Amino acid sequence: MAALFSTLPFADKSSFMMMMMTIGVLNGAVSVNNDHNSKNRETADVVSGNGSKPFPWDKIRLPKHVIPVHYDLLLHPNLTTLTFTGFARIEITVNQQTSSVILHSKHLQITRATIQRRMGNSHTEKEVMVLEYPPFEQIALLAAFPLHVGQNYTVSIEYSANLSESFHGFYKSTYRTQEGEVRVLASTQFEPTAARMAFPCFDEPSFKARFSIKIRREPKHLALSNMPIVKSVNVANWLVEDHFDVSVKMSTYLVAFIVSDFKSVSKMTTSGIKISVYTVPDKINQADYALDAAVKLLDFYENYFSIPYPLPKQDLAAIPDFQSGAMENWGLTTYRESSLLYDPEKSSASAKLWITMIIAHELAHQWFGNLVTMEWWNDLWLNEGFAKFMEYVSVSITHPDLKVEDYFLGKCFDAMEVDALNSSHPVSTPVEDPAQIQEMFDDVSYEKGACILNMLRDYLNADVFKAGLVQYLRKYSYQNTKNEDLWNSLAHTCPVGDTQESQLQGDGFCTRNQQTSSSAHWTRREILDVTTMMNTWTLQKGFPLVTVTVKGKNVHLHQEHYMKGSDSSPSTGYLWHVPLTYITSKSDTVQRFLLTTKTDVLILPEEVEWIKFNVGMNGYYIVHYEDDGWDALISLLKENHTAISSNDRASLINNVFQLVSIGKLSISKALDLSLYLKHESQIMPVFQGMNELIPMYKLMEKRDMDDVENQLKGYIVNLFKDLIDKQSWNDEGSVSERMLRSSLLLFACARKYQPCVDKAEEYFMKWKESNGTLRLPNDVKTAVYAVGAQTIEGWDFLFSKYRLPWFNTERNQIEVALSISRNKDKLQWIMDQSLLGDVVKTQDLPHIIVFVAKNPSGYHLAWKFLKENWNKLVQKFELGSPSIAHMVIGVTNQYSTREQLAEVKEFFNSLEEKSSQLRCVQQAVETIEENIRWMDINFEKIKIWLQNNM
């Protein structure tokens, strides 16, 4: 699944966006309190209608007594009544004698259930009692006879339900045609735990089975599922039943089906796989880019993994209402419209990059996640970290013009931001209930997972790494895996025909001799113990700070746990195996050193003026240079910044400000380094400079510190003024040049840099006079709209265009502009409309509320809105989901007063335990505490520095 909020780098983080029930049982109805707080229980308090039977299972994880082999599903959604009926026939095998079958069901009204067994040539089918335990979303089928080991049985369940009003399960989606007609469709989103909302099932990743699916629909609709249709039967004049081919063996969360009136375009890959893109009819002309990208990417993955894609087709469907970025359902990947549809005439450069990356992510999952699946959600990163990593590997080859490799280190910075907090978690961490599972879909699983894989590839070299991945995928196809299975595959692989004299030892480890090429060698003869090394990165939270002290030719190294916070004294017991890389003033050849102890010393061949570690930011660690180490690097940037790569410059910017946060450096030293940015022109150092400097004045905006705040804003504008002035107001240049232009102009106009504002106002007036028909350059639209929306008349005109179908590719840009208005009534109205979901889609609410929260005129409104609508938001987006986390953190992460901290704590402490204990709440509180501490220490120093340097 592509997390929507793992977005592309953007100049101002405030502008990020590229981004309970009554149950029916066989013998009566029982109403049960939905107590989700219990994990285990001595005896279940759910009983059947006659009040005599306890629930026979007391754990949140299903027993392994019974294993599903094959599901036969028939679903009939009614898009008028917004209900559906279902029939599930599940073939099961018994591993341990039992008289009950425990499986998952949520919000399903079960009307009949039977268990059938074979005795010779005869079949006996008996109705069974159904018990339900809603806190664990489980049902129990109680057989009147024991189910014997090794025997096959068939469970049959008839049921009905409402189409979900949220974004998960089998849910309702709507869209408006160009003529204004509202049409309804039904689609699915099952990951992580919502297949149970569409059919009773063993809804855990390790219970893989085959699926035969039938869908009933009206003749005017079409049905899609994981597999192609093999036949369609007319059940009645008004009803068609589509039969889909039997699936490969897969987990329940990958099942998908859609009933809609979509149109499609198709192409074949070189190996004969049919690729189709499905959209609402009015947007089919925006499907071609995604289709071509998907064909290229599937061809790439088949070649890279040396494993054929196992299905005959791959559909990509753009769903009008969609919570995340996309979902990897096997053979039927689903997407938010803005993650799939591209209009060459209207879409921005960042949209092209985003869409390509999302498709690459979901298609990578067809191998990592679908073919080989993590055993349990604690190792979600095996799915998501890999898919995020493979986005960059694949797109760098299939779409070299996008230069995706330039943006990878931004993902590592994003991960480090949350991983530096005490509330972070190891990449692999225990989870049990659905809310905890939802919380795993975060920057640690996605971004950190990808970054440590990239570091491992750099450590092993690309050929060894690739060979290990292929071995892993082949060995565990159609199975489930744990962390160690991957490390074992990588550790037991040596590159074929290796010129570096790598060899496989008797213990299964590759070794390399010391005399090897500079691109791959490690100082000292190292045994590549991948498991031990990678356990230090996946089984403990956080990342190392490596302190470098140069004394002559000796480089003294020291590692410690980097952690923010007032009580962030160095953590004992934290130790990483850090694959260090470095270049020096005397050699730009990358040298390597594996740091496995707390301290170590490496010896240089000669004394150097400067040394730069973590070359290209390929490692997931930050570096502090003691004594005059930073001064030497600051001088280098000032005198000849292109002597090191743009990624190295971006990493120095990031590291120097992170060191301020833990008191290793003064803010004045970091600001001294930032002065060189006056001469910077590359996208990642510019973005990183803005991402470090802008939040500083954002903290001040919420503390009435106008004088220093305005001085700081002036300093930042002046820093980038020359680069801003060089920007042309057109769509020319490479993708990175276009993205840089878009972000710089939005920043300049938002900061009221007059030449930018004048130009944007001129464009907006001409566009308005043409009634929106004038074609604006795609990459300057956000800046133009943002300036235009500052007046009530301009805001109203912009919103009138937002509602029109031919502005659909620009909706994200318009939402940014509408959300940075200074008119509080408008800001409140746009949030209210997002929650209603009629003219503004509710899927867009999480980023709209965060845009408003970053607005000095709106942050009070956003916080009030979050508090007043908390229950509605949780009901719509799910507790623990990335959407909830994005809102909680995004609304509060620029607070920096003790009053604001007290208010945030008071609100979340007033909620029931499940909400108050969310990781995102802990992150929000920690971040505010850190902001308070940071401002207390640094505000006066910033004030003095600005006086001396302005």
mmCIF file with all atom_site columns, N, CA, C and O in Angstrom, residues 179-201:
data_model
loop_
_atom_site.group_PDB
_atom_site.id
_atom_site.type_symbol
_atom_site.label_atom_id
_atom_site.label_alt_id
_atom_site.label_comp_id
_atom_site.label_asym_id
_atom_site.label_entity_id
_atom_site.label_seq_id
_atom_site.pdbx_PDB_ins_code
_atom_site.Cartn_x
_atom_site.Cartn_y
_atom_site.Cartn_z
_atom_site.occupancy
_atom_site.B_iso_or_equiv
_atom_site.pdbx_formal_charge
_atom_site.auth_seq_id
_atom_site.auth_comp_id
_atom_site.auth_asym_id
_atom_site.auth_atom_id
_atom_site.pdbx_PDB_model_num
ATOM 1  N N  . GLU A 1 179 ? -22.049 16.152  -16.641 1.00 0.00 ? 179 GLU A N  1
ATOM 2  C CA . GLU A 1 179 ? -23.411 16.705  -16.683 1.00 0.00 ? 179 GLU A CA 1
ATOM 3  C C  . GLU A 1 179 ? -23.981 16.943  -15.288 1.00 0.00 ? 179 GLU A C  1
ATOM 4  O O  . GLU A 1 179 ? -25.104 17.432  -15.142 1.00 0.00 ? 179 GLU A O  1
ATOM 5  N N  . GLY A 1 180 ? -23.208 16.555  -14.251 1.00 0.00 ? 180 GLY A N  1
ATOM 6  C CA . GLY A 1 180 ? -23.655 16.811  -12.883 1.00 0.00 ? 180 GLY A CA 1
ATOM 7  C C  . GLY A 1 180 ? -24.359 15.649  -12.216 1.00 0.00 ? 180 GLY A C  1
ATOM 8  O O  . GLY A 1 180 ? -24.771 15.757  -11.060 1.00 0.00 ? 180 GLY A O  1
ATOM 9  N N  . GLU A 1 181 ? -24.491 14.514  -12.899 1.00 0.00 ? 181 GLU A N  1
ATOM 10 C CA . GLU A 1 181 ? -25.157 13.351  -12.306 1.00 0.00 ? 181 GLU A CA 1
ATOM 11 C C  . GLU A 1 181 ? -24.213 12.658  -11.323 1.00 0.00 ? 181 GLU A C  1
ATOM 12 O O  . GLU A 1 181 ? -23.042 12.430  -11.620 1.00 0.00 ? 181 GLU A O  1
ATOM 13 N N  . VAL A 1 182 ? -24.729 12.306  -10.144 1.00 0.00 ? 182 VAL A N  1
ATOM 14 C CA . VAL A 1 182 ? -23.933 11.565  -9.163  1.00 0.00 ? 182 VAL A CA 1
ATOM 15 C C  . VAL A 1 182 ? -24.123 10.070  -9.402  1.00 0.00 ? 182 VAL A C  1
ATOM 16 O O  . VAL A 1 182 ? -25.251 9.570   -9.438  1.00 0.00 ? 182 VAL A O  1
ATOM 17 N N  . ARG A 1 183 ? -23.028 9.356   -9.598  1.00 0.00 ? 183 ARG A N  1
ATOM 18 C CA . ARG A 1 183 ? -23.077 7.911   -9.817  1.00 0.00 ? 183 ARG A CA 1
ATOM 19 C C  . ARG A 1 183 ? -22.363 7.185   -8.683  1.00 0.00 ? 183 ARG A C  1
ATOM 20 O O  . ARG A 1 183 ? -21.408 7.692   -8.103  1.00 0.00 ? 183 ARG A O  1
ATOM 21 N N  . VAL A 1 184 ? -22.839 5.981   -8.413  1.00 0.00 ? 184 VAL A N  1
ATOM 22 C CA . VAL A 1 184 ? -22.346 5.183   -7.284  1.00 0.00 ? 184 VAL A CA 1
ATOM 23 C C  . VAL A 1 184 ? -21.593 3.973   -7.813  1.00 0.00 ? 184 VAL A C  1
ATOM 24 O O  . VAL A 1 184 ? -21.995 3.361   -8.817  1.00 0.00 ? 184 VAL A O  1
ATOM 25 N N  . LEU A 1 185 ? -20.511 3.610   -7.140  1.00 0.00 ? 185 LEU A N  1
ATOM 26 C CA . LEU A 1 185 ? -19.816 2.355   -7.423  1.00 0.00 ? 185 LEU A CA 1
ATOM 27 C C  . LEU A 1 185 ? -19.455 1.718   -6.094  1.00 0.00 ? 185 LEU A C  1
ATOM 28 O O  . LEU A 1 185 ? -19.593 2.341   -5.033  1.00 0.00 ? 185 LEU A O  1
ATOM 29 N N  . ALA A 1 186 ? -19.009 0.491   -6.136  1.00 0.00 ? 186 ALA A N  1
ATOM 30 C CA . ALA A 1 186 ? -18.567 -0.207  -4.920  1.00 0.00 ? 186 ALA A CA 1
ATOM 31 C C  . ALA A 1 186 ? -17.178 -0.754  -5.166  1.00 0.00 ? 186 ALA A C  1
ATOM 32 O O  . ALA A 1 186 ? -16.911 -1.351  -6.212  1.00 0.00 ? 186 ALA A O  1
ATOM 33 N N  . SER A 1 187 ? -16.282 -0.529  -4.211  1.00 0.00 ? 187 SER A N  1
ATOM 34 C CA . SER A 1 187 ? -14.903 -0.990  -4.341  1.00 0.00 ? 187 SER A CA 1
ATOM 35 C C  . SER A 1 187 ? -14.437 -1.528  -2.997  1.00 0.00 ? 187 SER A C  1
ATOM 36 O O  . SER A 1 187 ? -15.141 -1.410  -1.983  1.00 0.00 ? 187 SER A O  1
ATOM 37 N N  . THR A 1 188 ? -13.245 -2.121  -2.983  1.00 0.00 ? 188 THR A N  1
ATOM 38 C CA . THR A 1 188 ? -12.745 -2.726  -1.756  1.00 0.00 ? 188 THR A CA 1
ATOM 39 C C  . THR A 1 188 ? -11.407 -2.148  -1.342  1.00 0.00 ? 188 THR A C  1
ATOM 40 O O  . THR A 1 188 ? -10.628 -1.690  -2.174  1.00 0.00 ? 188 THR A O  1
ATOM 41 N N  . GLN A 1 189 ? -11.150 -2.162  -0.045  1.00 0.00 ? 189 GLN A N  1
ATOM 42 C CA . GLN A 1 189 ? -9.835  -1.893  0.540   1.00 0.00 ? 189 GLN A CA 1
ATOM 43 C C  . GLN A 1 189 ? -9.742  -2.772  1.778   1.00 0.00 ? 189 GLN A C  1
ATOM 44 O O  . GLN A 1 189 ? -10.376 -2.489  2.790   1.00 0.00 ? 189 GLN A O  1
ATOM 45 N N  . PHE A 1 190 ? -8.966  -3.845  1.676   1.00 0.00 ? 190 PHE A N  1
ATOM 46 C CA . PHE A 1 190 ? -8.940  -4.839  2.750   1.00 0.00 ? 190 PHE A CA 1
ATOM 47 C C  . PHE A 1 190 ? -7.705  -4.756  3.656   1.00 0.00 ? 190 PHE A C  1
ATOM 48 O O  . PHE A 1 190 ? -7.749  -5.205  4.792   1.00 0.00 ? 190 PHE A O  1
ATOM 49 N N  . GLU A 1 191 ? -6.601  -4.219  3.147   1.00 0.00 ? 191 GLU A N  1
ATOM 50 C CA . GLU A 1 191 ? -5.419  -4.161  4.005   1.00 0.00 ? 191 GLU A CA 1
ATOM 51 C C  . GLU A 1 191 ? -5.594  -3.071  5.059   1.00 0.00 ? 191 GLU A C  1
ATOM 52 O O  . GLU A 1 191 ? -6.019  -1.961  4.727   1.00 0.00 ? 191 GLU A O  1
ATOM 53 N N  . PRO A 1 192 ? -5.283  -3.373  6.342   1.00 0.00 ? 192 PRO A N  1
ATOM 54 C CA . PRO A 1 192 ? -4.760  -4.647  6.798   1.00 0.00 ? 192 PRO A CA 1
ATOM 55 C C  . PRO A 1 192 ? -5.803  -5.657  7.288   1.00 0.00 ? 192 PRO A C  1
ATOM 56 O O  . PRO A 1 192 ? -5.592  -6.857  7.165   1.00 0.00 ? 192 PRO A O  1
ATOM 57 N N  . THR A 1 193 ? -6.923  -5.195  7.850   1.00 0.00 ? 193 THR A N  1
ATOM 58 C CA . THR A 1 193 ? -7.818  -6.150  8.533   1.00 0.00 ? 193 THR A CA 1
ATOM 59 C C  . THR A 1 193 ? -9.283  -5.935  8.166   1.00 0.00 ? 193 THR A C  1
ATOM 60 O O  . THR A 1 193 ? -10.158 -6.013  9.038   1.00 0.00 ? 193 THR A O  1
ATOM 61 N N  . ALA A 1 194 ? -9.554  -5.663  6.892   1.00 0.00 ? 194 ALA A N  1
ATOM 62 C CA . ALA A 1 194 ? -10.944 -5.345  6.531   1.00 0.00 ? 194 ALA A CA 1
ATOM 63 C C  . ALA A 1 194 ? -11.567 -6.324  5.543   1.00 0.00 ? 194 ALA A C  1
ATOM 64 O O  . ALA A 1 194 ? -12.704 -6.127  5.132   1.00 0.00 ? 194 ALA A O  1
ATOM 65 N N  . ALA A 1 195 ? -10.868 -7.376  5.144   1.00 0.00 ? 195 ALA A N  1
ATOM 66 C CA . ALA A 1 195 ? -11.525 -8.401  4.319   1.00 0.00 ? 195 ALA A CA 1
ATOM 67 C C  . ALA A 1 195 ? -12.715 -8.979  5.083   1.00 0.00 ? 195 ALA A C  1
ATOM 68 O O  . ALA A 1 195 ? -13.754 -9.305  4.505   1.00 0.00 ? 195 ALA A O  1
ATOM 69 N N  . ARG A 1 196 ? -12.581 -9.047  6.400   1.00 0.00 ? 196 ARG A N  1
ATOM 70 C CA . ARG A 1 196 ? -13.630 -9.571  7.274   1.00 0.00 ? 196 ARG A CA 1
ATOM 71 C C  . ARG A 1 196 ? -14.909 -8.734  7.230   1.00 0.00 ? 196 ARG A C  1
ATOM 72 O O  . ARG A 1 196 ? -15.951 -9.161  7.732   1.00 0.00 ? 196 ARG A O  1
ATOM 73 N N  . MET A 1 197 ? -14.844 -7.520  6.656   1.00 0.00 ? 197 MET A N  1
ATOM 74 C CA . MET A 1 197 ? -16.039 -6.686  6.495   1.00 0.00 ? 197 MET A CA 1
ATOM 75 C C  . MET A 1 197 ? -16.793 -7.036  5.212   1.00 0.00 ? 197 MET A C  1
ATOM 76 O O  . MET A 1 197 ? -17.909 -6.557  5.000   1.00 0.00 ? 197 MET A O  1
ATOM 77 N N  . ALA A 1 198 ? -16.176 -7.858  4.343   1.00 0.00 ? 198 ALA A N  1
ATOM 78 C CA . ALA A 1 198 ? -16.813 -8.231  3.071   1.00 0.00 ? 198 ALA A CA 1
ATOM 79 C C  . ALA A 1 198 ? -17.206 -9.693  3.034   1.00 0.00 ? 198 ALA A C  1
ATOM 80 O O  . ALA A 1 198 ? -18.164 -10.058 2.367   1.00 0.00 ? 198 ALA A O  1
ATOM 81 N N  . PHE A 1 199 ? -16.448 -10.539 3.728   1.00 0.00 ? 199 PHE A N  1
ATOM 82 C CA . PHE A 1 199 ? -16.795 -11.963 3.791   1.00 0.00 ? 199 PHE A CA 1
ATOM 83 C C  . PHE A 1 199 ? -16.133 -12.583 5.012   1.00 0.00 ? 199 PHE A C  1
ATOM 84 O O  . PHE A 1 199 ? -15.042 -12.164 5.411   1.00 0.00 ? 199 PHE A O  1
ATOM 85 N N  . PRO A 1 200 ? -16.777 -13.575 5.645   1.00 0.00 ? 200 PRO A N  1
ATOM 86 C CA . PRO A 1 200 ? -16.149 -14.254 6.784   1.00 0.00 ? 200 PRO A CA 1
ATOM 87 C C  . PRO A 1 200 ? -14.875 -14.946 6.296   1.00 0.00 ? 200 PRO A C  1
ATOM 88 O O  . PRO A 1 200 ? -14.879 -15.598 5.250   1.00 0.00 ? 200 PRO A O  1
ATOM 89 N N  . CYS A 1 201 ? -13.789 -14.805 7.029   1.00 0.00 ? 201 CYS A N  1
ATOM 90 C CA . CYS A 1 201 ? -12.522 -15.327 6.530   1.00 0.00 ? 201 CYS A CA 1
ATOM 91 C C  . CYS A 1 201 ? -11.494 -15.443 7.640   1.00 0.00 ? 201 CYS A C  1
ATOM 92 O O  . CYS A 1 201 ? -11.675 -14.903 8.732   1.00 0.00 ? 201 CYS A O  1
#
